[in-house]
Coordinates of C-alpha atoms in Angstrom, one line a residue:
Chain A
M1369 CA -24.9 -13.5 23.2
G1370 CA -26.8 -15.8 19.4
N1371 CA -29.0 -12.2 19.2
L1372 CA -26.0 -9.8 19.7
I1373 CA -24.0 -11.7 17.0
K1374 CA -26.9 -12.0 14.6
N1375 CA -27.9 -8.1 14.8
E1376 CA -23.6 -7.5 14.7
L1377 CA -23.2 -10.3 11.4
S1378 CA -25.9 -8.1 9.8
R1379 CA -24.8 -4.9 10.1
A1380 CA -21.1 -6.0 8.7
F1381 CA -22.5 -7.3 5.9
G1382 CA -25.4 -5.2 5.1
S1383 CA -23.0 -2.3 5.2
P1384 CA -21.6 0.2 2.6
G1385 CA -18.0 -1.1 3.1
F1386 CA -18.8 -4.6 2.3
F1387 CA -19.8 -4.0 -0.9
V1388 CA -17.1 -1.8 -1.7
A1389 CA -14.4 -4.1 -0.6
L1390 CA -15.9 -7.0 -2.3
A1391 CA -16.6 -4.8 -5.7
V1392 CA -13.1 -3.5 -5.4
G1393 CA -11.9 -6.8 -4.9
L1394 CA -13.4 -8.6 -7.1
V1395 CA -13.2 -5.9 -10.3
L1396 CA -9.2 -6.8 -9.5
V1397 CA -9.7 -10.8 -9.7
V1398 CA -11.2 -10.4 -12.7
S1399 CA -9.5 -8.0 -14.2
D1400 CA -6.4 -10.2 -13.2
A1401 CA -8.3 -13.4 -15.0
V1402 CA -9.5 -12.0 -17.7
M1403 CA -5.6 -10.8 -18.4
T1404 CA -4.1 -13.9 -17.4
I1405 CA -6.3 -15.6 -19.6
G1406 CA -5.5 -12.8 -22.5
T1407 CA -2.0 -14.0 -22.6
Q1408 CA -2.3 -17.8 -21.3
H1409 CA -4.7 -19.2 -23.1
S1410 CA -3.6 -18.7 -26.5
D1411 CA -0.3 -20.5 -26.0
Y1412 CA -2.3 -23.5 -23.8
L1413 CA -3.9 -23.6 -26.9
A1414 CA -0.8 -23.9 -29.6
A1415 CA 0.5 -26.3 -27.4
L1416 CA -2.1 -28.8 -27.2
E1417 CA -2.1 -28.5 -30.8
G1418 CA 1.8 -28.9 -31.1
A1419 CA 1.1 -32.1 -28.7
R1420 CA -1.4 -33.4 -30.9
L1421 CA 0.4 -33.3 -34.5
G1422 CA 3.6 -34.7 -32.1
A1423 CA 5.9 -30.9 -32.9
A1424 CA 9.0 -30.3 -30.4
D1425 CA 6.9 -27.7 -28.5
G1426 CA 4.5 -30.7 -27.7
L1427 CA 6.6 -31.8 -25.2
E1428 CA 5.8 -29.0 -22.8
S1429 CA 4.0 -30.1 -20.3
P1430 CA 0.4 -29.1 -19.9
S1431 CA 0.7 -28.6 -15.6
L1432 CA 2.1 -24.8 -17.0
W1433 CA -1.6 -24.1 -17.9
S1434 CA -3.1 -25.5 -14.6
C1435 CA -6.0 -23.7 -13.5
Y1436 CA -3.5 -23.7 -10.3
T1437 CA -0.6 -22.8 -11.2
C1438 CA -2.8 -19.8 -13.3
W1439 CA -4.3 -19.1 -9.8
I1440 CA -3.9 -15.1 -8.8
S1441 CA -2.5 -16.4 -5.5
V1442 CA 0.3 -18.3 -7.3
R1443 CA 0.6 -16.6 -10.8
Y1444 CA 1.1 -12.9 -9.2
D1445 CA 2.8 -11.1 -11.9
T1446 CA -0.7 -9.1 -12.9
L1447 CA -1.2 -5.4 -11.9
Y1448 CA -4.6 -6.5 -11.0
A1449 CA -2.7 -8.9 -8.7
T1450 CA -0.4 -6.7 -7.3
M1451 CA -2.6 -4.1 -6.2
F1452 CA -5.2 -7.1 -5.2
Y1453 CA -2.8 -8.0 -2.2
Y1454 CA -1.8 -4.7 -1.4
L1455 CA -4.8 -3.3 -0.9
L1456 CA -6.4 -6.2 0.4
P1457 CA -5.3 -5.0 4.5
L1458 CA -7.2 -1.8 3.9
L1459 CA -10.2 -3.8 1.8
A1460 CA -10.9 -6.4 4.6
V1461 CA -11.5 -3.3 7.4
M1462 CA -13.7 -2.1 5.3
P1463 CA -16.7 -3.9 6.1
F1464 CA -17.0 -3.1 9.9
A1465 CA -13.4 -2.5 11.9
W1466 CA -14.8 1.2 11.6
S1467 CA -18.1 0.3 13.6
L1468 CA -16.0 -0.2 17.1
V1469 CA -14.5 3.7 16.6
S1470 CA -18.2 4.8 15.1
E1471 CA -20.0 4.0 17.9
R1472 CA -18.1 5.5 20.7
A1473 CA -17.7 8.4 19.1
S1474 CA -21.3 8.9 18.6
G1475 CA -22.2 7.0 21.8
Y1476 CA -24.5 4.1 20.3
I1477 CA -21.3 2.1 23.1
S1478 CA -23.2 3.7 26.4
Q1479 CA -26.8 2.2 24.9
I1480 CA -25.3 -1.3 24.1
Y1481 CA -23.4 -1.3 27.7
V1482 CA -26.4 -0.4 29.8
R1483 CA -28.2 -3.6 28.0
T1484 CA -25.6 -6.7 27.6
N1485 CA -22.4 -7.6 29.4
R1486 CA -19.1 -5.2 27.7
M1487 CA -17.3 -8.7 26.9
S1488 CA -20.6 -10.8 24.9
Y1489 CA -20.5 -7.5 22.7
F1490 CA -16.7 -7.6 22.5
K1491 CA -16.5 -11.3 21.2
A1492 CA -20.1 -10.3 18.9
K1493 CA -18.0 -8.0 17.2
V1494 CA -15.2 -9.8 16.5
C1495 CA -17.7 -12.5 15.5
A1496 CA -18.9 -10.1 12.9
V1497 CA -15.2 -8.0 11.8
F1498 CA -13.5 -11.4 11.5
T1499 CA -16.0 -12.8 9.7
S1500 CA -16.7 -10.3 7.2
A1501 CA -13.1 -9.4 6.8
S1502 CA -12.8 -13.4 5.8
S1503 CA -15.1 -12.9 3.4
V1504 CA -13.3 -9.9 1.8
A1505 CA -10.8 -11.7 1.5
F1506 CA -11.8 -15.5 0.3
L1507 CA -14.5 -14.8 -2.2
P1508 CA -12.8 -13.0 -4.7
Q1509 CA -9.5 -15.4 -4.6
L1510 CA -12.4 -18.6 -4.9
I1511 CA -13.7 -16.9 -8.1
N1512 CA -10.5 -16.0 -9.8
L1513 CA -9.7 -20.0 -9.4
L1514 CA -13.1 -20.9 -10.5
I1515 CA -12.2 -18.5 -13.5
M1516 CA -9.3 -20.0 -14.2
A1517 CA -10.9 -23.6 -13.5
A1518 CA -13.0 -22.7 -16.3
F1519 CA -10.9 -22.0 -19.4
F1520 CA -7.6 -24.4 -17.9
P1521 CA -7.5 -27.5 -17.1
A1522 CA -7.3 -28.9 -13.7
V1523 CA -4.0 -30.6 -14.0
T1524 CA -1.6 -31.8 -10.8
P1525 CA 1.6 -28.9 -11.4
D1526 CA 4.7 -31.2 -12.4
A1527 CA 7.3 -30.9 -10.0
F1528 CA 9.6 -30.2 -12.9
D1529 CA 8.3 -26.6 -13.8
S1530 CA 9.2 -25.5 -10.4
L1531 CA 11.1 -23.5 -11.9
Y1532 CA 8.6 -21.4 -13.9
I1533 CA 6.0 -21.5 -11.4
G1534 CA 8.3 -19.9 -8.6
I1535 CA 6.9 -22.5 -6.3
F1536 CA 9.8 -24.9 -4.4
E1537 CA 10.8 -27.7 -2.2
D1538 CA 10.8 -24.8 0.8
N1539 CA 8.0 -23.2 0.3
L1540 CA 5.2 -23.0 2.3
W1541 CA 3.0 -26.4 1.5
A1542 CA 4.8 -27.0 -1.4
E1543 CA 4.5 -31.6 -1.8
L1544 CA 0.9 -30.3 -1.3
F1545 CA 0.8 -27.9 -4.5
Y1546 CA 2.9 -30.8 -6.5
S1547 CA 0.5 -33.8 -5.3
F1548 CA -2.8 -32.3 -3.9
P1549 CA -3.5 -29.1 -5.7
A1550 CA -6.8 -28.3 -4.6
L1551 CA -5.9 -29.1 -1.1
Y1552 CA -2.9 -26.3 -1.5
S1553 CA -5.3 -23.3 -2.2
A1554 CA -7.8 -24.6 -0.1
L1555 CA -5.1 -24.1 2.8
Y1556 CA -4.3 -20.7 0.8
L1557 CA -7.6 -19.3 0.6
L1558 CA -8.4 -20.1 4.1
L1559 CA -5.1 -19.0 5.2
S1560 CA -5.5 -15.6 3.3
S1561 CA -9.5 -15.4 5.0
C1562 CA -7.8 -15.9 8.9
L1563 CA -4.5 -13.7 8.7
C1564 CA -7.6 -10.3 7.4
G1565 CA -9.8 -11.5 9.5
L1566 CA -7.4 -11.2 12.4
W1567 CA -5.6 -8.0 11.3
S1568 CA -9.4 -6.8 11.0
V1569 CA -10.1 -7.5 14.9
L1570 CA -6.8 -6.3 15.8
V1571 CA -7.5 -2.8 13.4
M1572 CA -10.9 -3.0 15.0
S1573 CA -9.4 -2.9 18.7
L1574 CA -7.4 0.0 18.1
G1575 CA -11.0 1.8 18.4
Y1576 CA -10.6 1.2 22.2
I1577 CA -7.4 3.4 22.4
T1578 CA -9.1 6.7 19.5
K1579 CA -12.0 8.1 18.8
N1580 CA -10.2 9.0 15.5
R1581 CA -12.1 7.0 12.4
I1582 CA -9.5 8.0 10.2
I1583 CA -6.4 7.0 12.9
V1584 CA -7.8 3.9 13.7
L1585 CA -8.1 2.6 10.1
V1586 CA -5.1 3.8 7.6
A1587 CA -2.4 4.3 10.6
P1588 CA -1.9 0.6 10.9
Y1589 CA -1.8 0.1 6.9
L1590 CA 1.2 2.2 7.6
F1591 CA 2.5 -0.1 10.4
L1592 CA 2.4 -2.9 7.8
I1593 CA 4.5 -0.5 4.9
S1594 CA 7.3 -0.4 7.8
L1595 CA 6.9 -3.8 8.8
Q1596 CA 7.7 -4.7 5.0
L1597 CA 10.7 -2.3 5.0
F1598 CA 11.7 -3.9 7.9
N1599 CA 11.7 -7.7 6.6
E1600 CA 13.0 -6.7 3.1
R1601 CA 16.5 -4.8 5.3
I1602 CA 17.2 -7.4 7.9
F1603 CA 18.2 -10.3 6.9
Q1604 CA 20.5 -8.7 3.8
Y1605 CA 22.3 -7.2 7.3
L1606 CA 22.6 -10.2 9.5
G1607 CA 24.4 -12.3 6.8
G1608 CA 24.3 -15.8 6.6
I1609 CA 20.9 -15.9 8.3
R1610 CA 18.0 -17.4 6.2
G1611 CA 14.9 -14.7 5.6
M1612 CA 11.7 -15.0 6.5
Q1613 CA 8.5 -13.7 5.4
L1614 CA 7.5 -11.0 7.6
S1615 CA 5.4 -8.6 5.8
L1616 CA 1.6 -9.4 6.1
F1617 CA 1.1 -8.4 2.2
E1618 CA 3.7 -11.4 0.6
N1619 CA 1.9 -13.3 3.6
L1620 CA -1.4 -13.2 1.7
H1621 CA -0.3 -14.5 -1.8
A1622 CA 1.0 -18.6 -2.0
Y1623 CA 3.8 -17.3 -4.6
S1624 CA 6.7 -14.8 -2.2
V1625 CA 8.3 -13.0 -4.0
Q1626 CA 11.7 -12.5 -1.8
Y1627 CA 11.8 -15.3 1.1
V1628 CA 10.3 -17.9 1.8
Q1629 CA 7.5 -18.1 4.0
S1630 CA 7.1 -20.4 7.0
G1631 CA 4.1 -22.0 8.6
I1632 CA 5.7 -21.4 12.4
L1633 CA 6.2 -18.0 12.2
I1634 CA 2.9 -16.8 10.3
G1635 CA 1.4 -18.7 13.3
I1636 CA 2.9 -16.8 15.6
E1637 CA 2.3 -13.7 13.6
M1638 CA -1.5 -14.8 13.7
A1639 CA -0.7 -15.3 17.4
L1640 CA 0.5 -12.0 18.1
M1641 CA -2.6 -10.0 16.1
L1642 CA -4.9 -12.0 18.8
A1643 CA -3.5 -11.5 22.1
A1644 CA -2.8 -7.8 20.9
S1645 CA -6.8 -7.0 20.0
L1646 CA -7.2 -9.5 23.3
C1647 CA -5.0 -7.0 25.5
I1648 CA -6.2 -4.1 23.6
A1649 CA -10.0 -4.8 24.2
W1650 CA -8.6 -5.6 28.0
I1651 CA -7.5 -2.3 28.6
G1652 CA -10.2 -1.2 26.7
K1653 CA -13.8 -2.2 28.0
R1654 CA -12.7 -1.0 31.3
E1655 CA -12.9 2.7 30.6
D1656 CA -16.2 4.7 31.6
E1657 CA -18.1 4.8 28.7
L1658 CA -21.1 5.6 30.5
Chain B
M843 CA -11.3 38.2 -2.0
I844 CA -8.0 37.4 -1.8
L845 CA -8.1 39.2 1.8
R846 CA -10.7 35.9 3.0
L847 CA -9.0 33.6 1.1
A848 CA -5.9 34.4 3.6
R849 CA -7.5 33.9 6.1
C850 CA -9.1 30.6 5.3
F851 CA -5.8 30.0 4.9
R852 CA -4.5 30.7 7.9
A853 CA -7.5 29.3 9.8
D854 CA -6.9 26.0 8.1
V855 CA -2.5 26.2 8.8
I856 CA -4.0 26.9 12.2
A857 CA -6.2 24.2 12.7
S858 CA -4.0 21.7 11.3
G859 CA -0.8 23.1 13.1
K860 CA -0.8 20.2 15.5
F861 CA -0.7 16.9 13.4
A862 CA 1.5 18.6 10.6
L863 CA 4.3 18.9 13.5
I864 CA 3.9 15.6 14.3
W865 CA 3.9 14.1 11.0
F866 CA 7.2 16.5 10.7
L867 CA 8.6 14.6 13.0
V868 CA 7.7 11.2 11.8
L869 CA 9.2 12.3 8.0
V870 CA 12.4 13.3 10.2
V871 CA 12.0 9.8 12.1
F872 CA 11.4 7.6 8.8
T873 CA 14.2 9.7 6.3
M874 CA 16.6 8.8 9.3
I875 CA 15.9 5.0 9.7
S876 CA 15.8 4.7 5.9
Y877 CA 19.1 6.4 5.2
F878 CA 20.6 4.4 7.6
S879 CA 19.3 1.2 6.5
H880 CA 20.9 2.4 2.9
Y881 CA 23.9 3.3 4.6
L882 CA 23.7 -0.7 6.5
E883 CA 23.0 -1.7 2.9
L884 CA 26.4 0.3 1.1
Q885 CA 28.7 -1.5 4.0
T886 CA 27.5 -5.4 3.4
I887 CA 28.3 -4.3 -0.5
A888 CA 31.6 -3.2 0.0
E889 CA 32.0 -6.2 2.7
I890 CA 31.1 -8.8 -0.4
A891 CA 32.0 -6.8 -3.3
P892 CA 35.8 -6.7 -3.9
D893 CA 35.5 -3.6 -6.6
Y894 CA 33.8 -1.8 -4.7
Q895 CA 35.5 1.6 -4.7
E896 CA 34.5 3.7 -1.0
R897 CA 33.9 7.3 -2.0
D898 CA 32.1 9.9 -0.2
W899 CA 28.9 10.1 -0.2
T900 CA 26.6 13.0 -0.9
F901 CA 23.6 15.0 -0.4
G902 CA 22.6 13.8 -4.0
D903 CA 23.4 10.3 -2.6
C904 CA 21.0 10.7 0.4
L905 CA 18.3 11.6 -1.7
L906 CA 18.2 9.2 -4.3
T907 CA 18.0 6.6 -1.8
F908 CA 14.0 8.2 -1.7
V909 CA 13.0 8.4 -5.3
Q910 CA 15.3 6.3 -6.9
G911 CA 12.5 4.0 -7.6
Q912 CA 12.5 0.7 -9.7
S913 CA 11.7 0.2 -13.9
A914 CA 8.9 -0.7 -15.0
Y915 CA 8.4 -4.8 -15.1
I916 CA 7.7 -6.9 -17.4
P917 CA 5.9 -10.0 -16.1
E918 CA 8.5 -13.5 -17.1
D919 CA 8.2 -16.6 -16.5
G920 CA 9.9 -16.6 -12.3
S921 CA 9.6 -13.4 -11.8
R922 CA 7.9 -11.6 -10.0
F923 CA 6.7 -7.6 -9.0
Q924 CA 8.8 -6.4 -5.7
L925 CA 7.2 -3.0 -5.2
P926 CA 10.2 -0.1 -4.2
I927 CA 9.0 0.0 -1.1
V928 CA 11.0 2.7 0.3
W929 CA 9.6 4.7 -2.2
F930 CA 6.2 3.7 -1.5
M931 CA 6.0 4.6 1.8
L932 CA 7.6 7.7 1.5
W933 CA 4.4 8.7 -0.9
S934 CA 2.3 7.1 1.4
L935 CA 3.6 8.5 4.5
I936 CA 3.0 12.2 2.3
L937 CA -0.3 11.5 1.8
Y938 CA -1.3 10.5 5.2
G939 CA -0.8 13.8 6.0
V940 CA -2.9 15.7 3.6
L941 CA -5.4 12.6 3.9
R942 CA -7.1 13.6 7.4
Y943 CA -7.5 17.2 7.6
P944 CA -9.7 17.9 5.1
S945 CA -12.6 15.6 5.8
E946 CA -12.7 16.7 9.8
S947 CA -13.1 20.5 8.9
L948 CA -16.4 19.2 7.2
G949 CA -17.1 19.1 11.0
G950 CA -17.4 21.6 14.2
F951 CA -15.6 24.6 13.6
G952 CA -14.6 24.2 9.9
Q953 CA -18.1 24.6 9.2
L954 CA -18.0 28.4 11.2
T955 CA -14.8 28.3 8.8
L956 CA -16.8 27.8 5.9
I957 CA -20.1 30.1 6.8
A958 CA -16.9 33.2 7.5
S959 CA -15.6 32.7 4.3
G960 CA -18.9 33.4 2.8
N961 CA -18.2 31.7 -0.5
F962 CA -17.8 28.2 -1.3
W963 CA -15.2 28.8 -3.5
I964 CA -13.0 31.2 -1.6
W965 CA -13.7 28.0 1.2
W966 CA -12.2 24.8 -1.7
L967 CA -9.0 27.7 -2.7
S968 CA -8.0 28.0 1.1
K969 CA -8.2 23.7 1.1
C970 CA -6.3 23.5 -2.0
L971 CA -3.6 25.6 -1.3
W972 CA -3.0 24.4 2.5
C973 CA -3.1 20.9 0.4
I974 CA -0.2 22.2 -2.0
A975 CA 1.8 24.1 1.0
C976 CA 1.9 20.9 3.2
V977 CA 2.7 18.3 0.7
F978 CA 5.4 21.3 0.2
A979 CA 6.5 21.4 3.2
Y980 CA 6.3 17.9 3.7
M981 CA 9.1 17.5 1.0
F982 CA 11.2 20.8 2.4
V983 CA 11.6 18.1 5.7
I984 CA 12.7 15.5 4.2
A985 CA 15.0 17.0 2.2
T986 CA 16.6 19.1 4.9
S987 CA 16.6 16.0 7.4
C988 CA 18.4 14.4 4.0
S989 CA 21.0 17.2 4.4
I990 CA 21.7 16.5 8.0
I991 CA 22.5 13.0 7.5
S992 CA 24.0 13.8 4.8
F993 CA 26.5 16.3 6.9
L994 CA 26.5 13.5 10.2
F995 CA 27.7 10.9 7.6
A996 CA 30.6 13.2 6.6
G997 CA 29.3 13.7 3.1
E998 CA 29.8 16.7 0.7
P999 CA 27.4 19.3 -0.3
S1000 CA 26.9 18.8 -3.6
L1001 CA 23.5 17.4 -5.8
L1002 CA 25.1 15.0 -7.9
A1003 CA 24.2 11.4 -6.9
C1004 CA 26.3 8.4 -7.8
L1005 CA 24.2 5.5 -9.9
D1006 CA 26.3 2.7 -8.3
V1007 CA 24.4 1.6 -5.6
P1008 CA 21.1 0.5 -6.0
S1009 CA 20.1 -2.5 -4.3
F1010 CA 21.7 -6.5 -4.1
E1011 CA 19.6 -7.5 -6.9
R1012 CA 21.2 -5.3 -9.2
I1013 CA 24.6 -6.6 -8.6
S1014 CA 24.4 -9.7 -11.1
G1015 CA 22.0 -7.6 -13.4
F1016 CA 23.5 -4.5 -14.2
D1017 CA 27.3 -2.7 -15.1
Y1018 CA 26.6 -1.9 -11.2
F1019 CA 30.1 0.1 -10.4
S1020 CA 29.5 2.7 -13.0
N1021 CA 30.7 6.1 -12.3
E1022 CA 27.6 7.6 -13.7
K1023 CA 26.2 10.9 -11.9
F1024 CA 23.3 12.4 -12.1
D1025 CA 22.0 15.6 -10.6
M1026 CA 19.3 15.3 -7.9
S1027 CA 18.4 19.3 -8.9
T1028 CA 16.4 17.8 -12.1
M1029 CA 14.5 15.9 -9.5
F1030 CA 12.8 19.3 -7.6
I1031 CA 10.4 20.0 -9.6
P1032 CA 8.7 16.7 -10.7
C1033 CA 9.1 16.1 -6.9
L1034 CA 7.1 18.9 -5.8
L1035 CA 4.3 18.4 -9.2
V1036 CA 3.7 15.3 -8.3
A1037 CA 3.3 16.0 -4.6
A1038 CA 1.2 18.2 -5.2
S1039 CA -1.1 16.5 -7.9
L1040 CA -1.8 13.4 -5.6
A1041 CA -2.8 15.0 -2.6
L1042 CA -4.9 17.7 -4.7
F1043 CA -6.8 14.4 -6.4
Q1044 CA -6.8 12.7 -2.7
M1045 CA -8.3 15.6 -1.0
G1046 CA -11.3 15.6 -4.3
V1047 CA -12.1 12.3 -3.9
S1048 CA -12.1 12.1 -0.4
M1049 CA -14.6 15.2 0.4
I1050 CA -16.3 12.8 -2.1
F1051 CA -16.4 9.6 -0.9
G1052 CA -14.7 9.7 2.4
P1053 CA -11.0 8.9 3.4
M1054 CA -10.7 5.3 3.2
I1055 CA -11.6 5.2 -0.7
A1056 CA -9.0 8.1 -1.4
Y1057 CA -6.3 7.0 0.3
A1058 CA -7.5 3.3 -1.3
S1059 CA -7.5 5.1 -4.5
S1060 CA -4.1 6.7 -3.9
L1061 CA -2.5 3.7 -3.6
S1062 CA -3.9 2.7 -6.2
W1063 CA -2.1 4.7 -8.3
L1064 CA 1.1 4.4 -6.8
L1065 CA 1.2 1.1 -7.5
I1066 CA 0.3 1.5 -10.9
G1067 CA 2.9 4.5 -11.2
A1068 CA 5.3 1.3 -10.2
Y1069 CA 4.7 -1.6 -11.4
C1070 CA 4.0 0.5 -15.3
D1071 CA 5.0 3.4 -17.7
I1072 CA 1.2 3.6 -18.5
W1073 CA 0.6 8.4 -19.3
F1074 CA -1.8 8.7 -16.8
A1075 CA 0.6 7.0 -13.9
I1076 CA 1.8 9.9 -12.4
P1077 CA 3.8 8.7 -9.8
R1078 CA 6.0 7.2 -11.9
F1079 CA 7.7 10.9 -12.3
S1080 CA 9.2 10.7 -9.0
M1081 CA 11.7 7.9 -10.1
V1082 CA 14.7 8.4 -11.0
V1083 CA 15.5 5.1 -13.2
R1084 CA 12.7 5.9 -15.5
S1085 CA 13.4 9.8 -17.1
D1086 CA 14.5 10.3 -20.0
V1087 CA 18.2 10.7 -18.3
L1088 CA 19.0 7.3 -18.0
S1089 CA 15.4 5.3 -19.8
A1090 CA 15.0 5.5 -23.2
S1091 CA 11.9 5.6 -23.3
G1092 CA 11.3 7.3 -20.1
W1093 CA 9.8 10.2 -19.0
C1094 CA 11.1 14.2 -19.8
L1095 CA 10.1 17.5 -17.9
S1096 CA 7.6 18.7 -20.0
E1097 CA 5.1 16.0 -20.3
C1098 CA 5.6 15.5 -16.5
I1099 CA 4.6 19.5 -16.1
A1100 CA 1.8 18.7 -18.6
L1101 CA 0.4 16.2 -17.0
C1102 CA 1.0 16.8 -13.1
V1103 CA -0.5 20.3 -14.2
G1104 CA -4.0 19.0 -16.1
F1105 CA -4.1 16.9 -13.1
A1106 CA -3.8 18.7 -10.3
L1107 CA -6.0 22.0 -11.6
A1108 CA -8.9 18.6 -13.4
S1109 CA -8.8 17.7 -9.3
I1110 CA -9.1 21.0 -8.1
I1111 CA -12.5 22.3 -10.4
V1112 CA -14.3 18.4 -10.9
G1113 CA -13.5 18.7 -6.8
G1114 CA -14.7 22.0 -6.5
F1115 CA -17.8 21.3 -8.6
M1116 CA -18.5 18.2 -7.1
V1117 CA -18.1 19.4 -3.4
S1118 CA -19.8 22.6 -4.1
R1119 CA -23.0 20.1 -5.2
F1120 CA -23.1 18.3 -1.0
D1121 CA -25.4 19.6 1.6
R1122 CA -22.0 20.4 3.4
L1123 CA -23.9 22.6 6.8
K1124 CA -26.5 19.6 7.1
K1125 CA -29.4 21.9 5.7
R1126 CA -31.8 19.6 5.5
G1127 CA -31.2 17.7 8.8

């Protein structure tokens, strides 16, 4: 089992897909950082200067330019941030979610099945797919936060600025944002990584149903867009019901555009993705690959 | 040469026919669901807005649901960009419909077609023709579905759409209940040109870098088009609210034709030259 995991991990982290996905993610978050610094840093310096001279503008809270409020996941207003979060479910499946379908199509999987237990192989695959997809989500966001920290102070955001920042009291973990922002950022980094990891595992397990690589990797993305459409409309028709964020696109970042995020709902979504992956794998592993 | 091109094209149509038929059905279902959701939205607005006037819905109103789009986003504190999801989904579905076949046709029976065509450029032009024909067929299916739906909802067979029912967010923001009319026939050429240029671009990228990167590139282009008004953001030409009829700095038809035809020709020529350099028949093992 240990060797299997090691082998799968080295294949996942050495695949060209991993480097391409990571490179695209990094280009987008660095571009976002450059744009945000370009528009915000001069305002921040002007506010500091105003505060030093005692001008009226000096009353502006410095927390508006905290590295936590300027972080891509919270600020989320540049073209690059939009592209990063909308492409993330597609980037997350690029490193290794294609492996199962390719191995089934080429017949490589039958070589593995005669040498090892099918469930052990699936577990090793899940481990590799989950970690590679999580890394594609985790590293670019972390780097964006580090770049922001190099240009803006790590001031705890002020709750009075919630109107400008957009994180209100009913947002997920909002009290942490205005008291322990570093913990809040760490939690959102973990949340988006776990969501991407589980999504990638689900996409990978679809490889048991079909042997077409394009269907496995791209068709689930169309399902995510449909879910977003459903999410945007359903609460309007139900009328009077407080809407919740169901869409994976919107749950990947801290700022919620239309509805607030619910921790319970995100937990259910994660459990559903895991359960669906296991069900498909349980059905798929019974197929006669030999 | 024309005969060989026609034969190649016929082989492409036959080989991709089954998937295209399935995708026609998917598009019909998508059109019905989207319009039904739009219809429910109108009913809800009618309930909450007392000055809302009941009126007859037209075929143009139905088409407007899909190509309405939204204005370019201007970042401000406290507001964030929201994707026009029906528009985005429409284009994602159309582009997925032409994603698989070209790259899959480089193996198996597709290789025999390439050999039988006798010339790479004939084979490549037939793929481009197939791509254009396919997206046009998808657009035709959507337009036909819209006409049937508007007929079912007792709509008028008119292409004039009323610009009063975009979405909930606009109730307080704009002159919401204006009776301004927009002639949807002016959107046919821009939408067909955008579809053809995006599909050709995607096919070229797909042949060179693979379908995943091609689809990601197309989605990126759609996101750029939805977000801002940069000159090369071709998808914006498929949005009614960005046209010069409704926006002072909007796009005009001549700009749309020049850019879309330019991008389509560039995709055909650059894609063709790049793909022609590959070892498509795996002669080097």
